[in-house]
Amino acid sequence: MPSPLFADRPAPQPPERGTMEALITQTRRLRGEVDAVRRDTTVDDGDTLWRWQRALCDLAVHQLDNLGAHLDQLKAGRPDGPGPDSPPRGPQVAPPTCGREEFPPESGSPLGRIGSAEWDLLTDEVSWSEELYEIFGRAPASGPLTLDELPSLVFPDDQALLTTIVTDCLIDGKPIDGEFRIVRADGRVRTVHMMGEPVLDTAGCTASMWAVLRDISELRRSERMVRESWDSLRREEHIARTENRLVAEVQEAVLPSWRGSLQLSRSGPAALDLAARHVRSASSSPTGGDWYDALELPDGDTLLTVGGLTGQGVAAASSMAMLLGALRGMAVAGIEPGALLGHLNQLLDTSERPVLGSVLCSRYDPATRTFAWAQAGHPAPLLFRGGTGRALTPADGVLLGATSGAAYEQADIQLRPGDLLVLHTDGLTRGGCAAERERLLALAPQMTGTRTAQECAAAIVEEFSEAERADDACVMVARVGG
């Protein structure tokens, strides 16, 4: 059958999604055709050329089987099984522990060069093909090596293997199928795959032995690279899973245990109905540095805070735990939001691990319905009132850890019964994107129709859950009773 790659017959271009299936189909078809050629060839054990061609067909079928298996792995995607560590056909040997590393073949030489040889046991004649001299790096003028001399070019650790497979062939008539390493005259180590059979005389005794040898150094190097890269991938995945578990444990230990609605600021008409959600990024891996928190303070006020630190993983989670602990402690001590952020900035400025923080810290007084807040490079709270929404005028404040001695302005606003505040980290609106913020404010009519903070938080998460966000996000909703 003519090849679809002939110059006068361009190969059809398969659909992108079907490329891998098409390659697998072509490989299987080619494998069947090569196998058919091998089966239909007239057997003539006395023809050296035929034996060499049959060995080439055997090698081609073997390599096409390997190609089909690799394409199947590519189609399956990320490996989740025991890994591509099944040994290749034939006896195996360990990688070199000494000597020079295998080098790529000389420039311009074909990969997987194949040579042939025959050793006549009756006449002691030895014939090597020209390609075999090149594989061994041996000058043709030096002549071929006898079976007794051949081990002198074999890597020391593999000499016993070669002796075994040759002896089995000569004494027991077993086919040769094995691989070993050779040390060329230039010191380069190459891996060779040897296949052959004994030729028997009329009495059934071994008269000669022929073999086909192929330089498979590049093949083995590619297989080794696949195994090593697969092992690296598995290690990285294990580290990532362990880190994600540790981050989740830190967040579980530090962040508020309540889920859904929470009533704070004691009871009464000015009590706060709270709800908060943690929205994961598209990567589904927790970043570790984001938080939300609500705490009823000894004087009856309520601490409300959301924020995030730069970095990811366990380091970010541990820094978040440290910062949130300090924030809670100072709030309990009665320090106002503006001054509190100044102290947190000093804490991060003296920390051994450089980190930046975006924080909104606020304090709600239920007696006067006063909401006092300060921010450090953070989106301003959103106020929903009477069916409309707006962002509060930002108070001045730079990121925590950005500069020493920074001062943070504090702003106050008088809330009314039914007012709803939304505090969120910048991951929700993709770094404070104006269009995303307007999209959030456009939910005002829907917010007005809700009865609880939990319903409001659910509406926000539903609206923004489809976004391909790069970072985690936290959102907290506070509704004033009345």
Tab-separated table of C-alpha atoms in Angstrom:
chain	number	residue	atom	x	y	z
A	1	MET	CA	0.000	0.000	0.000
A	2	PRO	CA	1.535	3.368	-0.943
A	3	SER	CA	2.505	5.562	1.937
A	4	PRO	CA	0.277	8.589	2.598
A	5	LEU	CA	3.485	10.582	2.996
A	6	PHE	CA	4.585	10.301	-0.632
A	7	ALA	CA	5.449	13.711	-2.113
A	8	ASP	CA	2.763	13.315	-4.787
A	9	ARG	CA	0.176	12.307	-2.225
A	10	PRO	CA	0.163	14.675	0.751
A	11	ALA	CA	-0.862	13.201	4.054
A	12	PRO	CA	-4.397	14.191	5.108
A	13	GLN	CA	-4.495	16.511	8.064
A	14	PRO	CA	-6.571	14.962	10.883
A	15	PRO	CA	-8.620	17.133	13.191
A	16	GLU	CA	-6.594	18.470	16.090
A	17	ARG	CA	-8.499	16.495	18.716
A	18	GLY	CA	-8.099	13.313	16.682
A	19	THR	CA	-4.384	13.628	15.949
A	20	MET	CA	-3.334	11.123	18.582
A	21	GLU	CA	-5.985	8.596	17.537
A	22	ALA	CA	-4.843	8.929	13.925
A	23	LEU	CA	-1.205	8.321	14.877
A	24	ILE	CA	-2.183	5.249	16.891
A	25	THR	CA	-4.217	3.887	13.965
A	26	GLN	CA	-1.345	4.470	11.528
A	27	THR	CA	1.133	2.789	13.880
A	28	ARG	CA	-1.077	-0.273	14.289
A	29	ARG	CA	-1.652	-0.500	10.536
A	30	LEU	CA	2.076	-0.218	9.812
A	31	ARG	CA	2.834	-2.811	12.472
A	32	GLY	CA	0.417	-5.233	10.817
A	33	GLU	CA	1.930	-4.628	7.391
A	34	VAL	CA	5.490	-5.217	8.610
A	35	ASP	CA	4.365	-8.367	10.402
A	36	ALA	CA	2.668	-9.561	7.212
A	37	VAL	CA	5.866	-9.012	5.222
A	38	ARG	CA	7.756	-11.002	7.838
A	39	ARG	CA	5.267	-13.900	7.673
A	40	ASP	CA	5.056	-14.001	3.853
A	41	THR	CA	8.804	-13.997	3.204
A	42	THR	CA	10.129	-17.323	1.905
A	43	VAL	CA	12.182	-19.026	4.571
A	44	ASP	CA	15.813	-19.650	3.614
A	45	ASP	CA	18.036	-20.183	6.629
A	46	GLY	CA	21.053	-20.530	4.355
A	47	ASP	CA	20.682	-16.993	2.974
A	48	THR	CA	22.577	-14.495	5.135
A	49	LEU	CA	20.757	-11.558	3.539
A	50	TRP	CA	17.388	-13.156	4.336
A	51	ARG	CA	18.397	-13.721	7.966
A	52	TRP	CA	19.484	-10.105	8.249
A	53	GLN	CA	16.211	-8.868	6.701
A	54	ARG	CA	14.141	-11.089	8.977
A	55	ALA	CA	16.010	-9.758	12.006
A	56	LEU	CA	15.325	-6.221	10.814
A	57	CYS	CA	11.611	-7.050	10.555
A	58	ASP	CA	11.693	-8.438	14.099
A	59	LEU	CA	13.344	-5.256	15.344
A	60	ALA	CA	10.879	-3.085	13.412
A	61	VAL	CA	7.894	-4.922	14.926
A	62	HIS	CA	9.426	-4.578	18.376
A	63	GLN	CA	9.947	-0.823	17.944
A	64	LEU	CA	6.457	-0.301	16.533
A	65	ASP	CA	5.039	-2.085	19.568
A	66	ASN	CA	6.983	0.338	21.759
A	67	LEU	CA	5.778	3.303	19.686
A	68	GLY	CA	2.171	2.167	20.013
A	69	ALA	CA	2.543	1.835	23.778
A	70	HIS	CA	4.054	5.345	24.074
A	71	LEU	CA	1.266	6.860	21.949
A	72	ASP	CA	-1.325	5.138	24.138
A	73	GLN	CA	0.347	6.727	27.178
A	74	LEU	CA	0.266	10.154	25.533
A	75	LYS	CA	-3.433	9.716	24.738
A	76	ALA	CA	-4.156	8.695	28.343
A	77	GLY	CA	-2.618	11.938	29.638
A	78	ARG	CA	-0.960	12.400	33.045
A	79	PRO	CA	0.292	9.062	34.361
A	80	ASP	CA	-1.468	7.756	37.456
A	81	GLY	CA	-0.334	4.163	37.435
A	82	PRO	CA	2.900	2.537	38.581
A	83	GLY	CA	4.866	4.411	35.923
A	84	PRO	CA	6.678	3.599	32.689
A	85	ASP	CA	9.186	1.346	34.350
A	86	SER	CA	8.492	-1.959	32.626
A	87	PRO	CA	11.789	-3.364	31.310
A	88	PRO	CA	12.408	-3.395	27.559
A	89	ARG	CA	12.640	-6.627	25.671
A	90	GLY	CA	15.634	-8.825	26.360
A	91	PRO	CA	18.030	-9.123	29.324
A	92	GLN	CA	18.738	-5.859	31.060
A	93	VAL	CA	21.809	-4.383	32.671
A	94	ALA	CA	22.350	-1.579	35.139
A	95	PRO	CA	23.478	1.875	33.969
A	96	PRO	CA	27.249	2.442	33.952
A	97	THR	CA	28.733	3.239	37.337
A	98	CYS	CA	32.118	4.121	35.915
A	99	GLY	CA	33.682	5.072	32.617
A	100	ARG	CA	32.592	7.814	30.270
A	101	GLU	CA	28.951	8.666	29.840
A	102	GLU	CA	27.192	7.657	26.637
A	103	PHE	CA	27.537	10.404	24.035
A	104	PRO	CA	25.222	11.241	21.167
A	105	PRO	CA	26.291	9.718	17.853
A	106	GLU	CA	28.562	11.649	15.560
A	107	SER	CA	27.000	14.498	13.625
A	108	GLY	CA	25.270	13.213	10.519
A	109	SER	CA	25.165	9.565	11.604
A	110	PRO	CA	21.731	7.933	11.701
A	111	LEU	CA	20.226	7.057	15.042
A	112	GLY	CA	19.912	3.356	15.737
A	113	ARG	CA	22.592	2.259	13.237
A	114	ILE	CA	22.325	-1.468	12.419
A	115	GLY	CA	25.151	-3.818	11.540
A	116	SER	CA	25.482	-7.553	11.021
A	117	ALA	CA	28.074	-10.231	11.660
A	118	GLU	CA	28.626	-13.941	11.111
A	119	TRP	CA	31.089	-16.247	12.806
A	120	ASP	CA	31.889	-19.537	11.023
A	121	LEU	CA	32.911	-22.094	13.613
A	122	LEU	CA	34.256	-24.538	11.038
A	123	THR	CA	36.571	-22.199	9.125
A	124	ASP	CA	37.062	-19.551	11.863
A	125	GLU	CA	36.083	-16.946	9.307
A	126	VAL	CA	34.406	-13.807	10.643
A	127	SER	CA	32.543	-11.241	8.574
A	128	TRP	CA	31.338	-7.852	9.766
A	129	SER	CA	29.255	-5.360	7.859
A	130	GLU	CA	30.586	-1.871	7.365
A	131	GLU	CA	27.935	-0.493	9.750
A	132	LEU	CA	29.099	-2.797	12.543
A	133	TYR	CA	32.626	-1.386	12.351
A	134	GLU	CA	31.112	2.098	12.765
A	135	ILE	CA	29.017	1.007	15.740
A	136	PHE	CA	32.095	-0.359	17.512
A	137	GLY	CA	34.251	2.572	16.430
A	138	ARG	CA	36.684	0.136	14.893
A	139	ALA	CA	38.634	0.685	11.684
A	140	PRO	CA	37.813	-1.909	8.986
A	141	ALA	CA	41.544	-2.361	8.413
A	142	SER	CA	41.780	-3.792	11.935
A	143	GLY	CA	39.512	-6.641	10.903
A	144	PRO	CA	36.511	-8.130	12.712
A	145	LEU	CA	36.645	-9.621	16.192
A	146	THR	CA	36.241	-13.287	16.898
A	147	LEU	CA	33.777	-14.446	19.533
A	148	ASP	CA	36.690	-14.846	21.938
A	149	GLU	CA	37.875	-11.284	21.250
A	150	LEU	CA	34.458	-9.620	21.302
A	151	PRO	CA	34.220	-9.318	25.134
A	152	SER	CA	37.334	-7.111	25.116
A	153	LEU	CA	35.189	-4.242	23.798
A	154	VAL	CA	32.265	-4.932	26.126
A	155	PHE	CA	31.722	-2.930	29.289
A	156	PRO	CA	33.222	-4.984	32.161
A	157	ASP	CA	29.931	-5.350	34.038
A	158	ASP	CA	28.246	-6.758	30.908
A	159	GLN	CA	30.898	-9.256	29.792
A	160	ALA	CA	29.289	-12.101	31.750
A	161	LEU	CA	25.934	-11.391	30.075
A	162	LEU	CA	27.468	-11.542	26.593
A	163	THR	CA	29.276	-14.777	27.432
A	164	THR	CA	26.022	-16.331	28.651
A	165	ILE	CA	23.881	-15.500	25.616
A	166	VAL	CA	26.623	-16.552	23.148
A	167	THR	CA	27.218	-19.828	25.004
A	168	ASP	CA	23.478	-20.552	25.087
A	169	CYS	CA	23.349	-20.000	21.351
A	170	LEU	CA	26.365	-22.156	20.486
A	171	ILE	CA	25.750	-25.011	22.929
A	172	ASP	CA	21.956	-25.116	23.335
A	173	GLY	CA	20.911	-23.555	20.037
A	174	LYS	CA	18.985	-20.752	21.705
A	175	PRO	CA	18.325	-17.536	19.765
A	176	ILE	CA	20.284	-14.494	20.884
A	177	ASP	CA	18.241	-11.591	22.152
A	178	GLY	CA	20.004	-9.296	24.600
A	179	GLU	CA	21.677	-5.971	25.045
A	180	PHE	CA	24.966	-4.867	26.494
A	181	ARG	CA	27.266	-1.881	26.538
A	182	ILE	CA	30.444	-1.542	24.540
A	183	VAL	CA	33.391	0.776	25.051
A	184	ARG	CA	34.537	2.192	21.742
A	185	ALA	CA	38.144	3.011	20.927
A	186	ASP	CA	37.398	6.701	21.532
A	187	GLY	CA	36.191	5.878	25.064
A	188	ARG	CA	32.513	6.380	24.355
A	189	VAL	CA	30.060	3.932	25.896
A	190	ARG	CA	27.239	2.745	23.656
A	191	THR	CA	24.338	0.353	24.262
A	192	VAL	CA	23.915	-2.380	21.665
A	193	HIS	CA	20.995	-4.754	21.118
A	194	MET	CA	22.027	-8.096	19.657
A	195	MET	CA	19.739	-10.603	17.940
A	196	GLY	CA	20.887	-13.760	16.204
A	197	GLU	CA	20.608	-17.502	15.768
A	198	PRO	CA	22.858	-20.514	15.304
A	199	VAL	CA	23.162	-22.139	11.871
A	200	LEU	CA	23.137	-25.925	12.130
A	201	ASP	CA	24.819	-28.420	9.825
A	202	THR	CA	23.210	-31.595	8.539
A	203	ALA	CA	24.161	-33.372	11.738
A	204	GLY	CA	22.344	-30.815	13.854
A	205	CYS	CA	25.524	-29.253	15.214
A	206	THR	CA	26.235	-25.535	15.267
A	207	ALA	CA	28.263	-24.616	12.205
A	208	SER	CA	28.105	-20.845	12.489
A	209	MET	CA	26.364	-18.020	14.267
A	210	TRP	CA	24.955	-14.874	12.738
A	211	ALA	CA	23.751	-11.769	14.498
A	212	VAL	CA	22.313	-8.345	13.871
A	213	LEU	CA	23.466	-5.609	16.244
A	214	ARG	CA	21.761	-2.280	16.623
A	215	ASP	CA	22.996	0.805	18.453
A	216	ILE	CA	20.067	1.575	20.792
A	217	SER	CA	21.859	4.154	22.931
A	218	GLU	CA	19.447	6.930	21.976
A	219	LEU	CA	16.443	4.697	22.569
A	220	ARG	CA	17.615	3.754	26.040
A	221	ARG	CA	18.511	7.363	26.804
A	222	SER	CA	14.993	8.436	25.786
A	223	GLU	CA	13.441	5.718	27.927
A	224	ARG	CA	15.606	6.748	30.849
A	225	MET	CA	14.575	10.369	30.404
A	226	VAL	CA	10.902	9.317	30.401
A	227	ARG	CA	11.372	7.358	33.615
A	228	GLU	CA	13.337	10.127	35.299
A	229	SER	CA	10.894	12.860	34.272
A	230	TRP	CA	7.981	10.664	35.377
A	231	ASP	CA	9.647	10.095	38.753
A	232	SER	CA	10.199	13.851	39.091
A	233	LEU	CA	6.546	14.479	38.274
A	234	ARG	CA	5.430	11.993	40.912
A	235	ARG	CA	7.705	13.586	43.500
A	236	GLU	CA	6.387	17.056	42.694
A	237	GLU	CA	2.797	15.827	42.919
A	238	HIS	CA	3.515	14.188	46.275
A	239	ILE	CA	5.107	17.381	47.601
A	240	ALA	CA	2.167	19.443	46.303
A	241	ARG	CA	-0.389	17.117	47.937
A	242	THR	CA	1.504	17.221	51.227
A	243	GLU	CA	1.773	21.009	51.113
A	244	ASN	CA	-1.911	21.397	50.246
A	245	ARG	CA	-2.827	19.175	53.181
A	246	LEU	CA	-0.646	21.220	55.552
A	247	VAL	CA	-2.115	24.484	54.239
A	248	ALA	CA	-5.639	23.153	54.746
A	249	GLU	CA	-4.772	22.083	58.292
A	250	VAL	CA	-3.354	25.531	59.129
A	251	GLN	CA	-6.408	27.247	57.683
A	252	GLU	CA	-8.714	24.898	59.544
A	253	ALA	CA	-6.913	25.643	62.809
A	254	VAL	CA	-6.689	29.432	62.377
A	255	LEU	CA	-9.724	30.599	60.421
A	256	PRO	CA	-13.176	30.842	62.034
A	257	SER	CA	-14.843	27.482	62.507
A	258	TRP	CA	-18.311	28.816	61.679
A	259	ARG	CA	-19.831	28.305	58.269
A	260	GLY	CA	-22.958	29.981	56.996
A	261	SER	CA	-24.611	32.746	58.990
A	262	LEU	CA	-23.352	33.978	62.341
A	263	GLN	CA	-24.998	36.452	64.711
A	264	LEU	CA	-22.538	38.799	66.441
A	265	SER	CA	-22.638	42.070	68.351
A	266	ARG	CA	-24.935	40.432	70.880
A	267	SER	CA	-28.642	40.662	70.272
A	268	GLY	CA	-30.762	43.650	69.482
A	269	PRO	CA	-31.765	45.729	66.485
A	270	ALA	CA	-28.157	46.587	65.567
A	271	ALA	CA	-26.838	43.012	65.694
A	272	LEU	CA	-24.784	41.844	62.714
A	273	ASP	CA	-25.779	38.886	60.560
A	274	LEU	CA	-22.540	37.544	59.072
A	275	ALA	CA	-21.621	35.058	56.371
A	276	ALA	CA	-18.300	34.318	54.683
A	277	ARG	CA	-17.013	32.153	51.871
A	278	HIS	CA	-13.586	31.044	50.662
A	279	VAL	CA	-13.500	30.853	46.835
A	280	ARG	CA	-10.760	28.647	45.408
A	281	SER	CA	-8.674	29.568	42.369
A	282	ALA	CA	-8.806	27.709	39.075
A	283	SER	CA	-5.791	25.638	40.154
A	284	SER	CA	-7.857	24.234	43.061
A	285	SER	CA	-4.717	24.387	45.202
A	286	PRO	CA	-5.036	26.598	48.304
A	287	THR	CA	-2.657	29.549	48.265
A	288	GLY	CA	-2.629	29.680	52.045
A	289	GLY	CA	-2.285	33.436	52.600
A	290	ASP	CA	-5.944	34.601	52.393
A	291	TRP	CA	-8.248	34.931	55.382
A	292	TYR	CA	-11.493	36.293	56.738
A	293	ASP	CA	-12.281	36.737	60.409
A	294	ALA	CA	-15.011	38.029	62.713
A	295	LEU	CA	-14.552	38.326	66.445
A	296	GLU	CA	-16.751	39.764	69.187
A	297	LEU	CA	-14.546	42.007	71.337
A	298	PRO	CA	-14.719	42.475	75.127
A	299	ASP	CA	-16.222	45.986	74.844
A	300	GLY	CA	-19.096	44.715	72.671
A	301	ASP	CA	-17.660	45.850	69.346
A	302	THR	CA	-17.119	43.401	66.483
A	303	LEU	CA	-13.843	42.929	64.630
A	304	LEU	CA	-14.290	42.297	60.888
A	305	THR	CA	-11.237	41.669	58.721
A	306	VAL	CA	-10.269	40.158	55.391
A	307	GLY	CA	-6.853	40.048	53.796
A	308	GLY	CA	-4.151	38.171	52.014
A	309	LEU	CA	-0.379	37.809	51.972
A	310	THR	CA	1.943	37.314	49.030
A	311	GLY	CA	3.325	33.859	48.470
A	312	GLN	CA	1.793	30.423	48.452
A	313	GLY	CA	1.850	27.193	50.339
A	314	VAL	CA	2.921	26.478	53.885
A	315	ALA	CA	5.097	29.615	54.162
A	316	ALA	CA	2.164	31.885	53.281
A	317	ALA	CA	-0.187	29.958	55.580
A	318	SER	CA	2.198	30.200	58.544
A	319	SER	CA	2.709	33.947	57.956
A	320	MET	CA	-1.057	34.374	57.750
A	321	ALA	CA	-1.508	32.538	61.057
A	322	MET	CA	1.099	34.763	62.713
A	323	LEU	CA	-0.392	37.979	61.351
A	324	LEU	CA	-3.987	37.064	62.155
A	325	GLY	CA	-3.019	36.117	65.706
A	326	ALA	CA	-1.342	39.490	66.190
A	327	LEU	CA	-4.341	41.281	64.659
A	328	ARG	CA	-6.782	39.563	67.011
A	329	GLY	CA	-4.613	40.283	70.029
A	330	MET	CA	-4.345	44.003	69.310
A	331	ALA	CA	-8.058	44.249	68.547
A	332	VAL	CA	-8.909	42.626	71.880
A	333	ALA	CA	-6.584	45.158	73.529
A	334	GLY	CA	-8.766	47.956	72.113
A	335	ILE	CA	-6.410	49.284	69.409
A	336	GLU	CA	-8.315	51.049	66.626
A	337	PRO	CA	-8.039	49.782	62.985
A	338	GLY	CA	-5.730	52.554	61.698
A	339	ALA	CA	-3.201	52.230	64.508
A	340	LEU	CA	-3.527	48.461	64.410
A	341	LEU	CA	-2.424	48.304	60.780
A	342	GLY	CA	0.565	50.470	61.630
A	343	HIS	CA	1.651	47.915	64.222
A	344	LEU	CA	1.122	45.044	61.768
A	345	ASN	CA	3.256	46.864	59.195
A	346	GLN	CA	6.058	47.159	61.740
A	347	LEU	CA	5.687	43.440	62.526
A	348	LEU	CA	6.077	42.441	58.865
A	349	ASP	CA	8.892	44.959	58.382
A	350	THR	CA	10.956	43.212	61.075
A	351	SER	CA	10.008	39.683	59.999
A	352	GLU	CA	12.799	37.387	58.792
A	353	ARG	CA	10.617	36.237	55.891
A	354	PRO	CA	9.859	39.160	53.519
A	355	VAL	CA	6.159	39.320	52.745
A	356	LEU	CA	3.592	41.888	51.651
A	357	GLY	CA	0.063	42.037	52.980
A	358	SER	CA	-3.217	43.459	51.669
A	359	VAL	CA	-5.566	43.918	54.643
A	360	LEU	CA	-8.890	45.481	55.506
A	361	CYS	CA	-9.416	45.883	59.243
A	362	SER	CA	-12.660	47.234	60.688
A	363	ARG	CA	-14.525	47.635	63.948
A	364	TYR	CA	-18.311	47.823	64.275
A	365	ASP	CA	-19.955	49.471	67.288
A	366	PRO	CA	-23.538	48.163	67.607
A	367	ALA	CA	-24.487	50.878	70.095
A	368	THR	CA	-23.996	53.643	67.526
A	369	ARG	CA	-23.941	51.512	64.336
A	370	THR	CA	-20.537	53.048	63.559
A	371	PHE	CA	-18.326	51.180	61.150
A	372	ALA	CA	-14.666	52.265	61.556
A	373	TRP	CA	-12.214	50.865	59.048
A	374	ALA	CA	-8.717	51.138	57.615
A	375	GLN	CA	-7.028	49.427	54.713
A	376	ALA	CA	-3.520	48.496	53.616
A	377	GLY	CA	-3.511	48.321	49.819
A	378	HIS	CA	-6.886	46.612	49.893
A	379	PRO	CA	-10.215	47.050	48.057
A	380	ALA	CA	-12.623	49.299	49.939
A	381	PRO	CA	-15.780	47.796	51.489
A	382	LEU	CA	-18.911	47.844	49.350
A	383	LEU	CA	-22.078	49.320	50.874
A	384	PHE	CA	-25.462	48.175	49.575
A	385	ARG	CA	-28.360	50.419	50.649
A	386	GLY	CA	-31.808	51.014	49.207
A	387	GLY	CA	-31.277	48.817	46.149
A	388	THR	CA	-27.992	50.427	45.069
A	389	GLY	CA	-24.366	49.707	45.819
A	390	ARG	CA	-21.204	51.783	46.045
A	391	ALA	CA	-17.630	51.457	47.220
A	392	LEU	CA	-16.755	53.453	50.328
A	393	THR	CA	-14.227	56.231	49.812
A	394	PRO	CA	-10.831	54.592	50.347
A	395	ALA	CA	-8.801	55.596	53.363
A	396	ASP	CA	-5.075	56.057	52.651
A	397	GLY	CA	-2.876	53.064	53.334
A	398	VAL	CA	-0.069	51.178	51.569
A	399	LEU	CA	0.541	47.438	51.539
A	400	LEU	CA	1.803	46.009	54.797
A	401	GLY	CA	5.548	45.428	54.617
A	402	ALA	CA	6.015	47.837	51.695
A	403	THR	CA	7.651	50.648	53.657
A	404	SER	CA	8.817	51.303	57.198
A	405	GLY	CA	6.894	53.654	59.448
A	406	ALA	CA	3.804	53.848	57.231
A	407	ALA	CA	0.710	55.545	58.684
A	408	TYR	CA	-2.795	54.279	57.968
A	409	GLU	CA	-5.790	56.561	57.772
A	410	GLN	CA	-9.018	55.489	59.473
A	411	ALA	CA	-12.495	56.240	58.133
A	412	ASP	CA	-15.890	56.025	59.854
A	413	ILE	CA	-19.393	55.640	58.487
A	414	GLN	CA	-22.770	55.524	60.202
A	415	LEU	CA	-24.738	52.494	59.107
A	416	ARG	CA	-28.506	52.148	58.975
A	417	PRO	CA	-30.787	49.210	59.701
A	418	GLY	CA	-30.848	46.869	56.707
A	419	ASP	CA	-27.500	48.092	55.339
A	420	LEU	CA	-25.317	45.404	53.870
A	421	LEU	CA	-21.505	45.488	53.726
A	422	VAL	CA	-19.374	43.284	51.480
A	423	LEU	CA	-15.705	42.844	52.370
A	424	HIS	CA	-13.594	40.861	49.943
A	425	THR	CA	-10.012	40.182	48.937
A	426	ASP	CA	-8.738	41.375	45.557
A	427	GLY	CA	-8.766	37.839	44.169
A	428	LEU	CA	-12.562	38.070	43.815
A	429	THR	CA	-12.357	40.987	41.389
A	430	ARG	CA	-9.090	39.957	39.757
A	431	GLY	CA	-6.804	42.406	41.455
A	432	GLY	CA	-9.356	45.191	41.839
A	433	CYS	CA	-10.438	45.297	38.187
A	434	ALA	CA	-12.953	48.130	37.811
A	435	ALA	CA	-15.203	46.106	35.499
A	436	GLU	CA	-15.310	43.237	37.994
A	437	ARG	CA	-16.132	45.632	40.835
A	438	GLU	CA	-18.996	47.126	38.806
A	439	ARG	CA	-20.199	43.598	38.151
A	440	LEU	CA	-20.276	43.028	41.898
A	441	LEU	CA	-22.109	46.301	42.546
A	442	ALA	CA	-24.650	45.360	39.870
A	443	LEU	CA	-25.896	42.648	42.242
A	444	ALA	CA	-27.523	45.375	44.390
A	445	PRO	CA	-31.149	44.568	43.404
A	446	GLN	CA	-30.544	40.901	44.105
A	447	MET	CA	-28.962	41.752	47.458
A	448	THR	CA	-31.975	43.838	48.435
A	449	GLY	CA	-34.260	40.879	47.899
A	450	THR	CA	-32.299	38.541	50.176
A	451	ARG	CA	-33.214	37.964	53.800
A	452	THR	CA	-29.905	36.803	55.281
A	453	ALA	CA	-26.184	37.411	54.872
A	454	GLN	CA	-25.825	33.785	53.897
A	455	GLU	CA	-28.088	34.287	50.879
A	456	CYS	CA	-26.074	37.341	49.844
A	457	ALA	CA	-22.755	35.461	50.111
A	458	ALA	CA	-24.206	32.582	48.078
A	459	ALA	CA	-25.338	35.002	45.362
A	460	ILE	CA	-21.866	36.550	45.120
A	461	VAL	CA	-20.103	33.197	44.963
A	462	GLU	CA	-22.525	31.964	42.305
A	463	GLU	CA	-21.918	35.066	40.193
A	464	PHE	CA	-18.118	34.806	40.382
A	465	SER	CA	-17.588	31.065	40.647
A	466	GLU	CA	-17.242	30.621	36.874
A	467	ALA	CA	-14.369	33.091	36.591
A	468	GLU	CA	-10.944	31.628	35.805
A	469	ARG	CA	-9.267	33.336	38.726
A	470	ALA	CA	-5.553	33.001	39.335
A	471	ASP	CA	-5.776	33.445	43.131
A	472	ASP	CA	-7.982	32.344	45.977
A	473	ALA	CA	-10.528	34.843	47.233
A	474	CYS	CA	-12.410	35.509	50.447
A	475	VAL	CA	-15.720	37.333	50.734
A	476	MET	CA	-17.551	38.325	53.905
A	477	VAL	CA	-21.059	39.794	54.089
A	478	ALA	CA	-22.352	41.736	57.099
A	479	ARG	CA	-26.026	42.782	57.337
A	480	VAL	CA	-27.125	45.272	59.976
A	481	GLY	CA	-30.228	44.201	61.850
A	482	GLY	CA	-33.260	46.402	62.205
